[in-house]
């Protein structure tokens, strides 16, 4: 069973060292001496030597140095593409040739200052080592190659280096030498100033993922006292932020996706969605963007999407849906209100563009969710997806009902529908203040094809829902108001149909009140006989019908011929804006006019396009 001896001391105020000698007969070997006059510590074995002085370390023989990679430092491509490699290993006398192969030489001696060691390696902790074994070759270059084969893989992958668990490190490395008489010499160097700065920053950051002004002042004082340069401060801070467990999971997944893209040579839409989602999560979790910029620089290398034809709203949808499945790798990626609002807006855009990509993405995500749960994934995965589906169903329900109410005639809303709308409105407004208004109403009121009755019904609906929310009205009262508008609309449609043919060409005969009253009696009697109405016709409705028919006649006999002759789009739009007639109604009149007069309907379409 192997034993180890440890020697601990300081080189000046800044550099702390631990010397470990491991072997079955370690207690029987003389392995160090101290040169008092030069303040040096010499560690040695046959053919190997390491000298620690106040400013530097000198070495000769076999071995090398290793440390944990700090986040964001340049790494050899061979290390970068392997996520399991977490440590840097430098063997004395080793060089890489043009094709990437490592070549060893017998020139292994050298000297490095502590400043260089903590600058090029880890800012806090670095290890040096050499091995004495009778089984190693005589030539140094061969010894180096043999040591890499024996311990190199473990050194580059063990977590004991970063956690400074020297007992674990020794237990992992020494058995690999396969020589009971061998001795393993390890020197650990600690930069005490950098460690104090790191530990202080870590204690502040891990507490609430931000640094207060007071905390920052303390960090500045430490850096100033110990003269820690800005580059080292930045390295230490970024590495400490990366080591936060929640941050590390997200950043590592981001790196893994980029590595996979690097292997493929492209970043496709799905990859981009996942990368974007992780960046979104980083903002939510207060992870500094610098962690991602560093990886982008190292791995993205300017690669673009495979397809740049994807709409932004589809890319956003893909990003959010991909985030649902991050839960499997212990990355908290719940869909919050902002995400949900983005999905709803994406669905709305897709509907406006008649784009079925959104529905296909939802279908694919649903299938993937079902398959993962079937294969044993956490059923909580379904909760996130169900949350999305519930809101999208709400959107469909409200959108369809509002559209029918606005653009279709004789649509009746019952009290149950109104209760549902009230619930849906509360759910949407919970995402964002006035969300319901923004999603369903604002653009609707700007729609040129929204008719007078449709506008009244939607306006009454919104005012009624808001009054109910403030407890100034009730579902029953709102229902009565909408029924009254619906009845009025039905009468107006029937009235316009029956009055139009009577006076279209002779509207001037019905200018007086007595003439209009006589016409009204005739129409009411006729409609009651045909059982088209059961109540009297309101005065204002009959007057509006007469006025509508007069405007219709003026348009057909005076304005439309001029518009056609001059192709005067402005005159047409001026009439539509100021007449109060519904655009659908006017366009139907235009179509009838063209057909009756044998005109080319394409010309009408060209005039209408002038608006667009």
PDB file of N, CA and C in Angstrom, residues 467-509:
ATOM      1  N   UNK A 467     -66.536  46.611 -17.126  1.00  0.00           N
ATOM      2  CA  UNK A 467     -67.479  47.003 -16.070  1.00  0.00           C
ATOM      3  C   UNK A 467     -67.730  45.841 -15.108  1.00  0.00           C
ATOM      4  N   UNK A 468     -67.787  44.633 -15.653  1.00  0.00           N
ATOM      5  CA  UNK A 468     -67.984  43.449 -14.801  1.00  0.00           C
ATOM      6  C   UNK A 468     -66.768  43.247 -13.900  1.00  0.00           C
ATOM      7  N   UNK A 469     -65.571  43.438 -14.467  1.00  0.00           N
ATOM      8  CA  UNK A 469     -64.345  43.278 -13.672  1.00  0.00           C
ATOM      9  C   UNK A 469     -64.293  44.275 -12.522  1.00  0.00           C
ATOM     10  N   UNK A 470     -64.825  45.485 -12.766  1.00  0.00           N
ATOM     11  CA  UNK A 470     -64.833  46.508 -11.706  1.00  0.00           C
ATOM     12  C   UNK A 470     -66.099  46.436 -10.856  1.00  0.00           C
ATOM     13  N   UNK A 471     -66.915  45.408 -11.104  1.00  0.00           N
ATOM     14  CA  UNK A 471     -68.141  45.140 -10.344  1.00  0.00           C
ATOM     15  C   UNK A 471     -69.178  46.242 -10.500  1.00  0.00           C
ATOM     16  N   UNK A 472     -69.205  46.862 -11.681  1.00  0.00           N
ATOM     17  CA  UNK A 472     -70.212  47.878 -11.983  1.00  0.00           C
ATOM     18  C   UNK A 472     -71.276  47.360 -12.938  1.00  0.00           C
ATOM     19  N   UNK A 473     -71.192  46.101 -13.296  1.00  0.00           N
ATOM     20  CA  UNK A 473     -72.180  45.506 -14.192  1.00  0.00           C
ATOM     21  C   UNK A 473     -72.184  44.004 -13.952  1.00  0.00           C
ATOM     22  N   UNK A 474     -72.935  43.279 -14.796  1.00  0.00           N
ATOM     23  CA  UNK A 474     -73.033  41.829 -14.633  1.00  0.00           C
ATOM     24  C   UNK A 474     -73.059  41.159 -15.995  1.00  0.00           C
ATOM     25  N   UNK A 475     -72.842  39.847 -15.999  1.00  0.00           N
ATOM     26  CA  UNK A 475     -72.919  39.061 -17.230  1.00  0.00           C
ATOM     27  C   UNK A 475     -74.298  39.221 -17.864  1.00  0.00           C
ATOM     28  N   UNK A 476     -75.336  39.204 -17.032  1.00  0.00           N
ATOM     29  CA  UNK A 476     -76.711  39.289 -17.541  1.00  0.00           C
ATOM     30  C   UNK A 476     -76.960  40.623 -18.249  1.00  0.00           C
ATOM     31  N   UNK A 477     -76.486  41.722 -17.657  1.00  0.00           N
ATOM     32  CA  UNK A 477     -76.678  43.042 -18.264  1.00  0.00           C
ATOM     33  C   UNK A 477     -75.951  43.136 -19.599  1.00  0.00           C
ATOM     34  N   UNK A 478     -74.722  42.635 -19.654  1.00  0.00           N
ATOM     35  CA  UNK A 478     -73.959  42.658 -20.904  1.00  0.00           C
ATOM     36  C   UNK A 478     -74.653  41.811 -21.966  1.00  0.00           C
ATOM     37  N   UNK A 479     -75.173  40.682 -21.558  1.00  0.00           N
ATOM     38  CA  UNK A 479     -75.866  39.800 -22.507  1.00  0.00           C
ATOM     39  C   UNK A 479     -77.073  40.507 -23.115  1.00  0.00           C
ATOM     40  N   UNK A 480     -77.832  41.219 -22.288  1.00  0.00           N
ATOM     41  CA  UNK A 480     -79.003  41.966 -22.779  1.00  0.00           C
ATOM     42  C   UNK A 480     -78.569  43.031 -23.787  1.00  0.00           C
ATOM     43  N   UNK A 481     -77.491  43.756 -23.497  1.00  0.00           N
ATOM     44  CA  UNK A 481     -77.007  44.805 -24.405  1.00  0.00           C
ATOM     45  C   UNK A 481     -76.631  44.231 -25.769  1.00  0.00           C
ATOM     46  N   UNK A 482     -75.947  43.097 -25.772  1.00  0.00           N
ATOM     47  CA  UNK A 482     -75.530  42.483 -27.037  1.00  0.00           C
ATOM     48  C   UNK A 482     -76.728  41.937 -27.805  1.00  0.00           C
ATOM     49  N   UNK A 483     -77.716  41.404 -27.097  1.00  0.00           N
ATOM     50  CA  UNK A 483     -78.930  40.910 -27.755  1.00  0.00           C
ATOM     51  C   UNK A 483     -79.658  42.067 -28.441  1.00  0.00           C
ATOM     52  N   UNK A 484     -79.712  43.219 -27.780  1.00  0.00           N
ATOM     53  CA  UNK A 484     -80.378  44.392 -28.368  1.00  0.00           C
ATOM     54  C   UNK A 484     -79.683  44.833 -29.654  1.00  0.00           C
ATOM     55  N   UNK A 485     -78.345  44.856 -29.641  1.00  0.00           N
ATOM     56  CA  UNK A 485     -77.607  45.230 -30.858  1.00  0.00           C
ATOM     57  C   UNK A 485     -77.839  44.200 -31.955  1.00  0.00           C
ATOM     58  N   UNK A 486     -77.872  42.930 -31.576  1.00  0.00           N
ATOM     59  CA  UNK A 486     -78.111  41.860 -32.550  1.00  0.00           C
ATOM     60  C   UNK A 486     -79.489  42.001 -33.183  1.00  0.00           C
ATOM     61  N   UNK A 487     -80.513  42.291 -32.375  1.00  0.00           N
ATOM     62  CA  UNK A 487     -81.864  42.463 -32.913  1.00  0.00           C
ATOM     63  C   UNK A 487     -81.928  43.666 -33.848  1.00  0.00           C
ATOM     64  N   UNK A 488     -81.235  44.721 -33.455  1.00  0.00           N
ATOM     65  CA  UNK A 488     -81.206  45.918 -34.288  1.00  0.00           C
ATOM     66  C   UNK A 488     -80.525  45.628 -35.618  1.00  0.00           C
ATOM     67  N   UNK A 489     -79.461  44.847 -35.589  1.00  0.00           N
ATOM     68  CA  UNK A 489     -78.752  44.481 -36.820  1.00  0.00           C
ATOM     69  C   UNK A 489     -79.647  43.655 -37.737  1.00  0.00           C
ATOM     70  N   UNK A 490     -80.385  42.722 -37.170  1.00  0.00           N
ATOM     71  CA  UNK A 490     -81.283  41.888 -37.969  1.00  0.00           C
ATOM     72  C   UNK A 490     -82.348  42.742 -38.659  1.00  0.00           C
ATOM     73  N   UNK A 491     -82.924  43.673 -37.906  1.00  0.00           N
ATOM     74  CA  UNK A 491     -83.940  44.550 -38.491  1.00  0.00           C
ATOM     75  C   UNK A 491     -83.329  45.411 -39.591  1.00  0.00           C
ATOM     76  N   UNK A 492     -82.127  45.948 -39.333  1.00  0.00           N
ATOM     77  CA  UNK A 492     -81.469  46.816 -40.318  1.00  0.00           C
ATOM     78  C   UNK A 492     -81.218  46.079 -41.625  1.00  0.00           C
ATOM     79  N   UNK A 493     -80.809  44.819 -41.548  1.00  0.00           N
ATOM     80  CA  UNK A 493     -80.540  44.027 -42.760  1.00  0.00           C
ATOM     81  C   UNK A 493     -81.820  43.827 -43.562  1.00  0.00           C
ATOM     82  N   UNK A 494     -82.888  43.436 -42.857  1.00  0.00           N
ATOM     83  CA  UNK A 494     -84.177  43.204 -43.529  1.00  0.00           C
ATOM     84  C   UNK A 494     -84.723  44.508 -44.099  1.00  0.00           C
ATOM     85  N   UNK A 495     -84.623  45.572 -43.316  1.00  0.00           N
ATOM     86  CA  UNK A 495     -85.141  46.872 -43.737  1.00  0.00           C
ATOM     87  C   UNK A 495     -84.432  47.381 -44.982  1.00  0.00           C
ATOM     88  N   UNK A 496     -83.114  47.306 -44.988  1.00  0.00           N
ATOM     89  CA  UNK A 496     -82.339  47.779 -46.135  1.00  0.00           C
ATOM     90  C   UNK A 496     -82.706  47.005 -47.390  1.00  0.00           C
ATOM     91  N   UNK A 497     -82.884  45.717 -47.234  1.00  0.00           N
ATOM     92  CA  UNK A 497     -83.221  44.860 -48.375  1.00  0.00           C
ATOM     93  C   UNK A 497     -84.564  45.245 -48.989  1.00  0.00           C
ATOM     94  N   UNK A 498     -85.574  45.553 -48.142  1.00  0.00           N
ATOM     95  CA  UNK A 498     -86.920  45.831 -48.646  1.00  0.00           C
ATOM     96  C   UNK A 498     -87.102  47.275 -49.097  1.00  0.00           C
ATOM     97  N   UNK A 499     -86.412  48.192 -48.475  1.00  0.00           N
ATOM     98  CA  UNK A 499     -86.584  49.603 -48.827  1.00  0.00           C
ATOM     99  C   UNK A 499     -85.790  49.969 -50.072  1.00  0.00           C
ATOM    100  N   UNK A 500     -84.628  49.332 -50.254  1.00  0.00           N
ATOM    101  CA  UNK A 500     -83.720  49.723 -51.336  1.00  0.00           C
ATOM    102  C   UNK A 500     -84.418  49.719 -52.695  1.00  0.00           C
ATOM    103  N   UNK A 501     -85.100  48.627 -53.032  1.00  0.00           N
ATOM    104  CA  UNK A 501     -85.708  48.522 -54.358  1.00  0.00           C
ATOM    105  C   UNK A 501     -86.821  49.536 -54.565  1.00  0.00           C
ATOM    106  N   UNK A 502     -87.451  49.973 -53.481  1.00  0.00           N
ATOM    107  CA  UNK A 502     -88.548  50.922 -53.603  1.00  0.00           C
ATOM    108  C   UNK A 502     -88.061  52.326 -53.940  1.00  0.00           C
ATOM    109  N   UNK A 503     -86.923  52.722 -53.400  1.00  0.00           N
ATOM    110  CA  UNK A 503     -86.553  54.141 -53.529  1.00  0.00           C
ATOM    111  C   UNK A 503     -85.195  54.382 -54.168  1.00  0.00           C
ATOM    112  N   UNK A 504     -84.477  53.307 -54.574  1.00  0.00           N
ATOM    113  CA  UNK A 504     -83.101  53.507 -55.059  1.00  0.00           C
ATOM    114  C   UNK A 504     -83.039  54.564 -56.151  1.00  0.00           C
ATOM    115  N   UNK A 505     -83.931  54.494 -57.101  1.00  0.00           N
ATOM    116  CA  UNK A 505     -83.891  55.427 -58.231  1.00  0.00           C
ATOM    117  C   UNK A 505     -84.805  56.631 -58.039  1.00  0.00           C
ATOM    118  N   UNK A 506     -85.534  56.661 -56.932  1.00  0.00           N
ATOM    119  CA  UNK A 506     -86.477  57.764 -56.714  1.00  0.00           C
ATOM    120  C   UNK A 506     -86.363  58.302 -55.291  1.00  0.00           C
ATOM    121  N   UNK A 507     -85.135  58.322 -54.805  1.00  0.00           N
ATOM    122  CA  UNK A 507     -84.967  58.703 -53.399  1.00  0.00           C
ATOM    123  C   UNK A 507     -85.365  60.142 -53.132  1.00  0.00           C
ATOM    124  N   UNK A 508     -85.356  60.982 -54.191  1.00  0.00           N
ATOM    125  CA  UNK A 508     -85.718  62.390 -53.997  1.00  0.00           C
ATOM    126  C   UNK A 508     -87.186  62.552 -53.625  1.00  0.00           C
ATOM    127  N   UNK A 509     -88.005  61.541 -53.941  1.00  0.00           N
ATOM    128  CA  UNK A 509     -89.432  61.620 -53.623  1.00  0.00           C
ATOM    129  C   UNK A 509     -89.703  61.401 -52.140  1.00  0.00           C
TER     130      UNK A 509
END
